[in-house]
Amino acid sequence: MAAPPLTIVALPAEAELRAFATAAAHLLVDRQPRTPGARTVSRRAGVGIQHFDHRDYAPGDEVRHIDWRQTARRRQPIVRRFEAESVSDWTLLLDASSSMACPGAAKWQAAACLAAGLAYALLQAGHRVGLVVFGERVLWHCPRGRGQPHYAAIAGRLATLQPRASGERSDLGACVGHLHGAGSVFALSDFLADDEMRRDLGATLQRCTSLHALQVSDAAETRLSSTQELDLEDAETGARWPWHGGAQANALATAERAAMTARLRSFCIHHGAAFSHWDITQPWQRALLRHLLRARANC
């Protein structure tokens, strides 16, 4: 029997996104953690030379910044905004492998909501944001852009993307080719791989000025209520092995997951990457704010 289709993701509402963007704004416009020897080239709306976007005229704006063509078109005063330093480019790497689709695709739906919230907040702060969704290959790539229309494109795709229930491996290294000129990179995954994707994270570090890694977990994955002999299957590889359920088996699975997290955390600390572990029972806003606060404190 074919597996039932996954539920389309319900992304955060506009009011929820605005509230988070306001709370996170001060964590996104200043310095970010950087890899050794890296230099951030960044932009934001302000005083500069290159055109950024338009906004309505406000008392005190310089007359020389009025865009007369836009003013005539909209029949109200419109001024140009220009780029200034202190904001960088960001690329979000989102895992859509089969391990993110089970059990019940809870990890995928939570991760998609967090990615949408982060993209919205970054765009509100004036950053350019790109998104790479990956499994064993790049499944979707949205080049870096900015503004609300760009968020709409990202959100529209996140709402409809559905990872395969089985057979889709995770290869973070497939994203490296899309990181030319990347500033900050934010990898969002369960990092369920033989080496917790540490090799691919190392390759990613060579292509960016700062790296964030947020590990997504669901406690339900390490809890089996049955005490009978079970036949477990790896959702990504299809490998099968016998397993005897029960409290001892659950404790063993939980301990192994904790050890994987510890290895990943140690790697990130050693290489200057910002790392956090997120149990999806916690709201995405709290997890992301906590991560950004830690990253800021350590940069």
PDB file of C-alpha atoms in Angstrom:
ATOM      1  CA  MET A   1       0.000   0.000   0.000  1.00  0.00           C
ATOM      2  CA  ALA A   2       1.333   3.437  -0.915  1.00  0.00           C
ATOM      3  CA  ALA A   3       2.292   5.729   1.935  1.00  0.00           C
ATOM      4  CA  PRO A   4      -0.211   8.552   2.606  1.00  0.00           C
ATOM      5  CA  PRO A   5       0.811  11.955   1.284  1.00  0.00           C
ATOM      6  CA  LEU A   6       2.497  14.301   3.735  1.00  0.00           C
ATOM      7  CA  THR A   7       0.549  17.240   5.076  1.00  0.00           C
ATOM      8  CA  ILE A   8       1.262  20.593   3.456  1.00  0.00           C
ATOM      9  CA  VAL A   9       3.132  22.791   5.919  1.00  0.00           C
ATOM     10  CA  ALA A  10       1.184  25.562   7.644  1.00  0.00           C
ATOM     11  CA  LEU A  11       3.764  28.336   7.855  1.00  0.00           C
ATOM     12  CA  PRO A  12       3.633  31.049  10.554  1.00  0.00           C
ATOM     13  CA  ALA A  13       1.101  33.827  10.047  1.00  0.00           C
ATOM     14  CA  GLU A  14       2.182  37.351   9.145  1.00  0.00           C
ATOM     15  CA  ALA A  15       1.581  38.696  12.662  1.00  0.00           C
ATOM     16  CA  GLU A  16       3.687  35.895  14.156  1.00  0.00           C
ATOM     17  CA  LEU A  17       6.485  36.577  11.673  1.00  0.00           C
ATOM     18  CA  ARG A  18       6.450  40.321  12.381  1.00  0.00           C
ATOM     19  CA  ALA A  19       6.616  39.729  16.134  1.00  0.00           C
ATOM     20  CA  PHE A  20       9.600  37.428  15.753  1.00  0.00           C
ATOM     21  CA  ALA A  21      11.375  39.792  13.346  1.00  0.00           C
ATOM     22  CA  THR A  22      11.028  42.594  15.893  1.00  0.00           C
ATOM     23  CA  ALA A  23      12.372  40.421  18.718  1.00  0.00           C
ATOM     24  CA  ALA A  24      15.315  39.171  16.638  1.00  0.00           C
ATOM     25  CA  ALA A  25      16.215  42.425  14.869  1.00  0.00           C
ATOM     26  CA  HIS A  26      19.034  43.417  17.228  1.00  0.00           C
ATOM     27  CA  LEU A  27      20.616  39.972  16.839  1.00  0.00           C
ATOM     28  CA  LEU A  28      20.673  40.110  13.042  1.00  0.00           C
ATOM     29  CA  VAL A  29      22.039  43.547  12.156  1.00  0.00           C
ATOM     30  CA  ASP A  30      25.286  43.460  14.109  1.00  0.00           C
ATOM     31  CA  ARG A  31      28.281  41.177  14.042  1.00  0.00           C
ATOM     32  CA  GLN A  32      27.845  37.434  13.551  1.00  0.00           C
ATOM     33  CA  PRO A  33      30.176  34.548  14.446  1.00  0.00           C
ATOM     34  CA  ARG A  34      32.898  34.233  11.806  1.00  0.00           C
ATOM     35  CA  THR A  35      35.288  31.548  10.752  1.00  0.00           C
ATOM     36  CA  PRO A  36      38.970  32.351  11.482  1.00  0.00           C
ATOM     37  CA  GLY A  37      40.426  34.893   9.086  1.00  0.00           C
ATOM     38  CA  ALA A  38      37.100  35.675   7.412  1.00  0.00           C
ATOM     39  CA  ARG A  39      35.844  39.162   6.660  1.00  0.00           C
ATOM     40  CA  THR A  40      32.169  39.996   6.350  1.00  0.00           C
ATOM     41  CA  VAL A  41      31.080  42.237   3.493  1.00  0.00           C
ATOM     42  CA  SER A  42      27.642  43.447   4.371  1.00  0.00           C
ATOM     43  CA  ARG A  43      24.867  45.853   3.512  1.00  0.00           C
ATOM     44  CA  ARG A  44      21.739  47.433   4.943  1.00  0.00           C
ATOM     45  CA  ALA A  45      19.483  50.366   4.195  1.00  0.00           C
ATOM     46  CA  GLY A  46      21.251  53.601   5.058  1.00  0.00           C
ATOM     47  CA  VAL A  47      23.657  56.153   3.654  1.00  0.00           C
ATOM     48  CA  GLY A  48      25.607  54.804   0.727  1.00  0.00           C
ATOM     49  CA  ILE A  49      25.958  54.786  -3.025  1.00  0.00           C
ATOM     50  CA  GLN A  50      24.218  51.679  -4.353  1.00  0.00           C
ATOM     51  CA  HIS A  51      20.434  51.805  -4.603  1.00  0.00           C
ATOM     52  CA  PHE A  52      18.641  49.558  -2.074  1.00  0.00           C
ATOM     53  CA  ASP A  53      14.877  50.083  -2.533  1.00  0.00           C
ATOM     54  CA  HIS A  54      12.128  52.721  -2.213  1.00  0.00           C
ATOM     55  CA  ARG A  55       9.905  53.947   0.595  1.00  0.00           C
ATOM     56  CA  ASP A  56       7.402  56.733   1.241  1.00  0.00           C
ATOM     57  CA  TYR A  57       8.822  60.204   1.889  1.00  0.00           C
ATOM     58  CA  ALA A  58       9.011  61.199   5.568  1.00  0.00           C
ATOM     59  CA  PRO A  59       9.637  64.686   7.012  1.00  0.00           C
ATOM     60  CA  GLY A  60      13.371  65.270   7.281  1.00  0.00           C
ATOM     61  CA  ASP A  61      14.309  63.208   4.201  1.00  0.00           C
ATOM     62  CA  GLU A  62      16.683  64.911   1.784  1.00  0.00           C
ATOM     63  CA  VAL A  63      14.996  66.255  -1.321  1.00  0.00           C
ATOM     64  CA  ARG A  64      17.861  64.962  -3.461  1.00  0.00           C
ATOM     65  CA  HIS A  65      16.831  61.386  -2.578  1.00  0.00           C
ATOM     66  CA  ILE A  66      13.330  61.782  -4.017  1.00  0.00           C
ATOM     67  CA  ASP A  67      12.705  59.486  -6.992  1.00  0.00           C
ATOM     68  CA  TRP A  68      10.637  61.757  -9.202  1.00  0.00           C
ATOM     69  CA  ARG A  69       9.630  59.023 -11.625  1.00  0.00           C
ATOM     70  CA  GLN A  70       8.260  56.834  -8.813  1.00  0.00           C
ATOM     71  CA  THR A  71       6.676  59.920  -7.229  1.00  0.00           C
ATOM     72  CA  ALA A  72       4.797  60.719 -10.439  1.00  0.00           C
ATOM     73  CA  ARG A  73       3.750  57.099 -10.892  1.00  0.00           C
ATOM     74  CA  ARG A  74       2.422  56.662  -7.351  1.00  0.00           C
ATOM     75  CA  ARG A  75       1.206  60.262  -6.977  1.00  0.00           C
ATOM     76  CA  GLN A  76       2.937  60.668  -3.631  1.00  0.00           C
ATOM     77  CA  PRO A  77       6.535  61.497  -2.646  1.00  0.00           C
ATOM     78  CA  ILE A  78       8.818  58.432  -2.870  1.00  0.00           C
ATOM     79  CA  VAL A  79      12.473  58.419  -1.827  1.00  0.00           C
ATOM     80  CA  ARG A  80      15.316  56.081  -2.685  1.00  0.00           C
ATOM     81  CA  ARG A  81      17.096  54.106   0.025  1.00  0.00           C
ATOM     82  CA  PHE A  82      20.756  53.238  -0.341  1.00  0.00           C
ATOM     83  CA  GLU A  83      22.931  50.422   0.947  1.00  0.00           C
ATOM     84  CA  ALA A  84      25.198  50.855   3.932  1.00  0.00           C
ATOM     85  CA  GLU A  85      27.488  48.475   5.790  1.00  0.00           C
ATOM     86  CA  SER A  86      26.694  46.053   8.664  1.00  0.00           C
ATOM     87  CA  VAL A  87      24.305  43.597   6.985  1.00  0.00           C
ATOM     88  CA  SER A  88      25.453  40.503   5.109  1.00  0.00           C
ATOM     89  CA  ASP A  89      24.217  37.840   2.726  1.00  0.00           C
ATOM     90  CA  TRP A  90      22.666  34.688   4.172  1.00  0.00           C
ATOM     91  CA  THR A  91      22.028  31.253   2.683  1.00  0.00           C
ATOM     92  CA  LEU A  92      19.731  28.794   4.456  1.00  0.00           C
ATOM     93  CA  LEU A  93      20.392  25.077   3.918  1.00  0.00           C
ATOM     94  CA  LEU A  94      17.309  22.986   4.710  1.00  0.00           C
ATOM     95  CA  ASP A  95      17.404  19.190   4.967  1.00  0.00           C
ATOM     96  CA  ALA A  96      14.535  17.453   3.130  1.00  0.00           C
ATOM     97  CA  SER A  97      15.842  13.893   3.386  1.00  0.00           C
ATOM     98  CA  SER A  98      13.572  11.013   4.364  1.00  0.00           C
ATOM     99  CA  SER A  99      14.735  11.066   7.990  1.00  0.00           C
ATOM    100  CA  MET A 100      13.130  14.510   8.265  1.00  0.00           C
ATOM    101  CA  ALA A 101       9.825  12.995   7.127  1.00  0.00           C
ATOM    102  CA  CYS A 102       9.426  10.534   9.979  1.00  0.00           C
ATOM    103  CA  PRO A 103       7.739  10.008  12.270  1.00  0.00           C
ATOM    104  CA  GLY A 104       4.775  11.838  10.785  1.00  0.00           C
ATOM    105  CA  ALA A 105       6.949  14.526   9.157  1.00  0.00           C
ATOM    106  CA  ALA A 106       6.947  16.478  12.427  1.00  0.00           C
ATOM    107  CA  LYS A 107      10.618  17.457  12.073  1.00  0.00           C
ATOM    108  CA  TRP A 108      10.136  18.635   8.506  1.00  0.00           C
ATOM    109  CA  GLN A 109       7.124  20.787   9.332  1.00  0.00           C
ATOM    110  CA  ALA A 110       8.868  22.344  12.345  1.00  0.00           C
ATOM    111  CA  ALA A 111      12.051  22.992  10.342  1.00  0.00           C
ATOM    112  CA  ALA A 112      10.131  24.584   7.470  1.00  0.00           C
ATOM    113  CA  CYS A 113       8.395  26.953   9.910  1.00  0.00           C
ATOM    114  CA  LEU A 114      11.710  27.927  11.496  1.00  0.00           C
ATOM    115  CA  ALA A 115      13.308  28.480   8.077  1.00  0.00           C
ATOM    116  CA  ALA A 116      10.390  30.698   7.055  1.00  0.00           C
ATOM    117  CA  GLY A 117      10.646  32.702  10.282  1.00  0.00           C
ATOM    118  CA  LEU A 118      14.387  33.187   9.911  1.00  0.00           C
ATOM    119  CA  ALA A 119      14.106  34.179   6.254  1.00  0.00           C
ATOM    120  CA  TYR A 120      11.397  36.724   7.068  1.00  0.00           C
ATOM    121  CA  ALA A 121      13.388  38.290   9.919  1.00  0.00           C
ATOM    122  CA  LEU A 122      16.570  38.486   7.849  1.00  0.00           C
ATOM    123  CA  LEU A 123      14.765  40.110   4.934  1.00  0.00           C
ATOM    124  CA  GLN A 124      13.120  42.596   7.291  1.00  0.00           C
ATOM    125  CA  ALA A 125      16.608  43.528   8.525  1.00  0.00           C
ATOM    126  CA  GLY A 126      17.737  44.243   4.966  1.00  0.00           C
ATOM    127  CA  HIS A 127      19.798  41.103   4.352  1.00  0.00           C
ATOM    128  CA  ARG A 128      19.861  39.192   1.099  1.00  0.00           C
ATOM    129  CA  VAL A 129      18.604  35.656   1.707  1.00  0.00           C
ATOM    130  CA  GLY A 130      18.861  32.481  -0.347  1.00  0.00           C
ATOM    131  CA  LEU A 131      17.522  28.988   0.299  1.00  0.00           C
ATOM    132  CA  VAL A 132      18.886  25.585  -0.705  1.00  0.00           C
ATOM    133  CA  VAL A 133      16.720  22.541   0.024  1.00  0.00           C
ATOM    134  CA  PHE A 134      18.688  19.315  -0.148  1.00  0.00           C
ATOM    135  CA  GLY A 135      18.399  15.559   0.113  1.00  0.00           C
ATOM    136  CA  GLU A 136      20.910  13.378  -1.696  1.00  0.00           C
ATOM    137  CA  ARG A 137      21.068  16.257  -4.200  1.00  0.00           C
ATOM    138  CA  VAL A 138      19.858  19.842  -4.321  1.00  0.00           C
ATOM    139  CA  LEU A 139      16.074  19.598  -4.537  1.00  0.00           C
ATOM    140  CA  TRP A 140      15.371  23.322  -4.838  1.00  0.00           C
ATOM    141  CA  HIS A 141      17.537  26.412  -4.959  1.00  0.00           C
ATOM    142  CA  CYS A 142      16.354  29.982  -4.524  1.00  0.00           C
ATOM    143  CA  PRO A 143      19.211  32.437  -5.225  1.00  0.00           C
ATOM    144  CA  ARG A 144      19.801  35.215  -2.716  1.00  0.00           C
ATOM    145  CA  GLY A 145      17.421  38.129  -2.959  1.00  0.00           C
ATOM    146  CA  ARG A 146      15.647  40.584  -0.708  1.00  0.00           C
ATOM    147  CA  GLY A 147      12.316  42.206   0.020  1.00  0.00           C
ATOM    148  CA  GLN A 148       8.845  40.871   0.703  1.00  0.00           C
ATOM    149  CA  PRO A 149       8.298  39.483  -2.820  1.00  0.00           C
ATOM    150  CA  HIS A 150      11.390  37.351  -2.257  1.00  0.00           C
ATOM    151  CA  TYR A 151       9.961  36.064   1.028  1.00  0.00           C
ATOM    152  CA  ALA A 152       6.717  35.209  -0.752  1.00  0.00           C
ATOM    153  CA  ALA A 153       8.672  33.069  -3.237  1.00  0.00           C
ATOM    154  CA  ILE A 154      10.498  31.242  -0.425  1.00  0.00           C
ATOM    155  CA  ALA A 155       7.354  30.737   1.661  1.00  0.00           C
ATOM    156  CA  GLY A 156       5.342  29.523  -1.312  1.00  0.00           C
ATOM    157  CA  ARG A 157       7.866  26.800  -1.988  1.00  0.00           C
ATOM    158  CA  LEU A 158       8.323  25.814   1.661  1.00  0.00           C
ATOM    159  CA  ALA A 159       4.585  25.375   2.065  1.00  0.00           C
ATOM    160  CA  THR A 160       4.385  22.836  -0.756  1.00  0.00           C
ATOM    161  CA  LEU A 161       7.686  20.962  -0.544  1.00  0.00           C
ATOM    162  CA  GLN A 162       7.311  17.439   0.787  1.00  0.00           C
ATOM    163  CA  PRO A 163      10.294  15.177   1.508  1.00  0.00           C
ATOM    164  CA  ARG A 164      10.030  11.603   0.311  1.00  0.00           C
ATOM    165  CA  ALA A 165       8.857   9.209   3.018  1.00  0.00           C
ATOM    166  CA  SER A 166      11.713   6.833   2.197  1.00  0.00           C
ATOM    167  CA  GLY A 167      14.767   6.486  -0.020  1.00  0.00           C
ATOM    168  CA  GLU A 168      16.034  10.095   0.089  1.00  0.00           C
ATOM    169  CA  ARG A 169      19.486  10.277   1.668  1.00  0.00           C
ATOM    170  CA  SER A 170      20.962  13.466   3.134  1.00  0.00           C
ATOM    171  CA  ASP A 171      24.048  14.951   1.466  1.00  0.00           C
ATOM    172  CA  LEU A 172      24.850  18.402   2.783  1.00  0.00           C
ATOM    173  CA  GLY A 173      27.885  18.463   0.515  1.00  0.00           C
ATOM    174  CA  ALA A 174      25.587  18.773  -2.496  1.00  0.00           C
ATOM    175  CA  CYS A 175      24.897  22.366  -1.408  1.00  0.00           C
ATOM    176  CA  VAL A 176      28.526  23.508  -1.490  1.00  0.00           C
ATOM    177  CA  GLY A 177      28.432  24.373  -5.182  1.00  0.00           C
ATOM    178  CA  HIS A 178      25.692  26.933  -4.489  1.00  0.00           C
ATOM    179  CA  LEU A 179      27.681  28.825  -1.848  1.00  0.00           C
ATOM    180  CA  HIS A 180      29.933  30.961  -4.038  1.00  0.00           C
ATOM    181  CA  GLY A 181      30.275  34.358  -2.406  1.00  0.00           C
ATOM    182  CA  ALA A 182      28.121  33.308   0.537  1.00  0.00           C
ATOM    183  CA  GLY A 183      28.302  35.340   3.722  1.00  0.00           C
ATOM    184  CA  SER A 184      26.556  33.568   6.597  1.00  0.00           C
ATOM    185  CA  VAL A 185      25.240  30.034   6.142  1.00  0.00           C
ATOM    186  CA  PHE A 186      22.547  28.485   8.339  1.00  0.00           C
ATOM    187  CA  ALA A 187      22.249  24.680   8.113  1.00  0.00           C
ATOM    188  CA  LEU A 188      19.025  23.194   9.465  1.00  0.00           C
ATOM    189  CA  SER A 189      18.981  19.387   9.678  1.00  0.00           C
ATOM    190  CA  ASP A 190      18.692  16.389  11.978  1.00  0.00           C
ATOM    191  CA  PHE A 191      22.295  15.571  10.948  1.00  0.00           C
ATOM    192  CA  LEU A 192      21.538  11.843  10.939  1.00  0.00           C
ATOM    193  CA  ALA A 193      24.554  10.598   9.007  1.00  0.00           C
ATOM    194  CA  ASP A 194      27.504   8.347   9.726  1.00  0.00           C
ATOM    195  CA  ASP A 195      29.712  11.291  10.729  1.00  0.00           C
ATOM    196  CA  GLU A 196      26.902  13.741  11.634  1.00  0.00           C
ATOM    197  CA  MET A 197      27.737  15.530   8.344  1.00  0.00           C
ATOM    198  CA  ARG A 198      30.933  16.867   9.915  1.00  0.00           C
ATOM    199  CA  ARG A 199      32.925  16.416   6.712  1.00  0.00           C
ATOM    200  CA  ASP A 200      30.323  18.361   4.717  1.00  0.00           C
ATOM    201  CA  LEU A 201      30.147  21.051   7.388  1.00  0.00           C
ATOM    202  CA  GLY A 202      33.913  21.403   7.059  1.00  0.00           C
ATOM    203  CA  ALA A 203      33.559  21.909   3.309  1.00  0.00           C
ATOM    204  CA  THR A 204      30.792  24.460   3.926  1.00  0.00           C
ATOM    205  CA  LEU A 205      33.029  26.391   6.315  1.00  0.00           C
ATOM    206  CA  GLN A 206      35.458  26.972   3.456  1.00  0.00           C
ATOM    207  CA  ARG A 207      32.762  28.779   1.443  1.00  0.00           C
ATOM    208  CA  CYS A 208      31.307  31.187   4.005  1.00  0.00           C
ATOM    209  CA  THR A 209      32.263  33.812   6.553  1.00  0.00           C
ATOM    210  CA  SER A 210      30.137  32.312   9.354  1.00  0.00           C
ATOM    211  CA  LEU A 211      28.349  29.008   9.822  1.00  0.00           C
ATOM    212  CA  HIS A 212      25.329  28.175  11.952  1.00  0.00           C
ATOM    213  CA  ALA A 213      24.176  24.594  12.528  1.00  0.00           C
ATOM    214  CA  LEU A 214      20.825  23.885  14.164  1.00  0.00           C
ATOM    215  CA  GLN A 215      20.115  20.206  14.847  1.00  0.00           C
ATOM    216  CA  VAL A 216      16.436  19.257  14.748  1.00  0.00           C
ATOM    217  CA  SER A 217      15.265  16.353  16.896  1.00  0.00           C
ATOM    218  CA  ASP A 218      12.027  14.679  17.890  1.00  0.00           C
ATOM    219  CA  ALA A 219      12.047  12.634  21.109  1.00  0.00           C
ATOM    220  CA  ALA A 220       9.390  10.361  19.617  1.00  0.00           C
ATOM    221  CA  GLU A 221      12.056   8.893  17.332  1.00  0.00           C
ATOM    222  CA  THR A 222      13.798   7.118  20.215  1.00  0.00           C
ATOM    223  CA  ARG A 223      10.681   5.825  21.936  1.00  0.00           C
ATOM    224  CA  LEU A 224       9.129   2.497  20.958  1.00  0.00           C
ATOM    225  CA  SER A 225       6.121   1.407  22.989  1.00  0.00           C
ATOM    226  CA  SER A 226       6.241  -2.208  21.804  1.00  0.00           C
ATOM    227  CA  THR A 227       8.283  -4.762  23.763  1.00  0.00           C
ATOM    228  CA  GLN A 228       8.204  -7.286  20.932  1.00  0.00           C
ATOM    229  CA  GLU A 229      10.817  -8.119  18.348  1.00  0.00           C
ATOM    230  CA  LEU A 230      10.695  -5.439  15.660  1.00  0.00           C
ATOM    231  CA  ASP A 231      12.090  -5.111  12.167  1.00  0.00           C
ATOM    232  CA  LEU A 232      13.409  -1.544  11.851  1.00  0.00           C
ATOM    233  CA  GLU A 233      14.161   0.146   8.532  1.00  0.00           C
ATOM    234  CA  ASP A 234      16.403   3.121   7.818  1.00  0.00           C
ATOM    235  CA  ALA A 235      14.141   5.607   6.019  1.00  0.00           C
ATOM    236  CA  GLU A 236      17.020   6.969   3.933  1.00  0.00           C
ATOM    237  CA  THR A 237      18.986   3.862   2.981  1.00  0.00           C
ATOM    238  CA  GLY A 238      16.375   1.114   3.288  1.00  0.00           C
ATOM    239  CA  ALA A 239      18.706  -0.965   5.498  1.00  0.00           C
ATOM    240  CA  ARG A 240      16.825  -3.271   7.890  1.00  0.00           C
ATOM    241  CA  TRP A 241      17.787  -4.880  11.186  1.00  0.00           C
ATOM    242  CA  PRO A 242      16.002  -6.637  14.078  1.00  0.00           C
ATOM    243  CA  TRP A 243      15.336  -4.728  17.271  1.00  0.00           C
ATOM    244  CA  HIS A 244      13.842  -5.780  20.586  1.00  0.00           C
ATOM    245  CA  GLY A 245      11.710  -2.968  21.994  1.00  0.00           C
ATOM    246  CA  GLY A 246      11.417  -1.952  25.619  1.00  0.00           C
ATOM    247  CA  ALA A 247      12.713   0.554  28.155  1.00  0.00           C
ATOM    248  CA  GLN A 248      16.312  -0.611  27.855  1.00  0.00           C
ATOM    249  CA  ALA A 249      16.259  -0.341  24.075  1.00  0.00           C
ATOM    250  CA  ASN A 250      14.726   3.142  24.273  1.00  0.00           C
ATOM    251  CA  ALA A 251      17.413   4.247  26.720  1.00  0.00           C
ATOM    252  CA  LEU A 252      20.115   2.887  24.405  1.00  0.00           C
ATOM    253  CA  ALA A 253      18.663   4.769  21.409  1.00  0.00           C
ATOM    254  CA  THR A 254      18.413   7.985  23.435  1.00  0.00           C
ATOM    255  CA  ALA A 255      22.026   7.647  24.601  1.00  0.00           C
ATOM    256  CA  GLU A 256      23.275   7.081  21.052  1.00  0.00           C
ATOM    257  CA  ARG A 257      21.395  10.144  19.797  1.00  0.00           C
ATOM    258  CA  ALA A 258      22.907  12.219  22.623  1.00  0.00           C
ATOM    259  CA  ALA A 259      26.382  10.981  21.685  1.00  0.00           C
ATOM    260  CA  MET A 260      25.838  12.026  18.056  1.00  0.00           C
ATOM    261  CA  THR A 261      24.775  15.485  19.224  1.00  0.00           C
ATOM    262  CA  ALA A 262      27.839  15.746  21.461  1.00  0.00           C
ATOM    263  CA  ARG A 263      30.180  14.881  18.569  1.00  0.00           C
ATOM    264  CA  LEU A 264      28.509  17.451  16.341  1.00  0.00           C
ATOM    265  CA  ARG A 265      28.596  20.126  19.037  1.00  0.00           C
ATOM    266  CA  SER A 266      32.296  19.474  19.699  1.00  0.00           C
ATOM    267  CA  PHE A 267      33.103  19.757  15.999  1.00  0.00           C
ATOM    268  CA  CYS A 268      31.265  23.080  15.662  1.00  0.00           C
ATOM    269  CA  ILE A 269      32.902  24.559  18.754  1.00  0.00           C
ATOM    270  CA  HIS A 270      36.355  23.485  17.560  1.00  0.00           C
ATOM    271  CA  HIS A 271      35.827  25.028  14.111  1.00  0.00           C
ATOM    272  CA  GLY A 272      34.163  28.262  15.226  1.00  0.00           C
ATOM    273  CA  ALA A 273      30.639  27.441  14.036  1.00  0.00           C
ATOM    274  CA  ALA A 274      27.543  28.328  16.054  1.00  0.00           C
ATOM    275  CA  PHE A 275      25.650  25.189  17.113  1.00  0.00           C
ATOM    276  CA  SER A 276      22.349  24.508  18.853  1.00  0.00           C
ATOM    277  CA  HIS A 277      20.202  21.440  19.426  1.00  0.00           C
ATOM    278  CA  TRP A 278      16.449  21.910  19.039  1.00  0.00           C
ATOM    279  CA  ASP A 279      13.807  19.528  20.364  1.00  0.00           C
ATOM    280  CA  ILE A 280      10.745  20.399  18.285  1.00  0.00           C
ATOM    281  CA  THR A 281       8.494  20.281  21.343  1.00  0.00           C
ATOM    282  CA  GLN A 282       9.917  23.764  21.989  1.00  0.00           C
ATOM    283  CA  PRO A 283       8.501  26.672  19.915  1.00  0.00           C
ATOM    284  CA  TRP A 284      10.636  27.568  16.920  1.00  0.00           C
ATOM    285  CA  GLN A 285      10.803  31.218  18.004  1.00  0.00           C
ATOM    286  CA  ARG A 286      12.343  30.328  21.353  1.00  0.00           C
ATOM    287  CA  ALA A 287      14.836  27.909  19.793  1.00  0.00           C
ATOM    288  CA  LEU A 288      15.954  30.393  17.160  1.00  0.00           C
ATOM    289  CA  LEU A 289      16.276  33.339  19.533  1.00  0.00           C
ATOM    290  CA  ARG A 290      18.285  31.193  21.922  1.00  0.00           C
ATOM    291  CA  HIS A 291      20.585  30.130  19.089  1.00  0.00           C
ATOM    292  CA  LEU A 292      21.119  33.692  17.877  1.00  0.00           C
ATOM    293  CA  LEU A 293      21.822  34.908  21.413  1.00  0.00           C
ATOM    294  CA  ARG A 294      24.453  32.204  21.906  1.00  0.00           C
ATOM    295  CA  ALA A 295      25.981  32.907  18.510  1.00  0.00           C
ATOM    296  CA  ARG A 296      26.230  36.600  19.308  1.00  0.00           C
ATOM    297  CA  ALA A 297      27.792  35.926  22.707  1.00  0.00           C
ATOM    298  CA  ASN A 298      30.462  33.697  21.159  1.00  0.00           C
ATOM    299  CA  CYS A 299      31.358  35.806  18.129  1.00  0.00           C
TER     300      CYS A 299
END
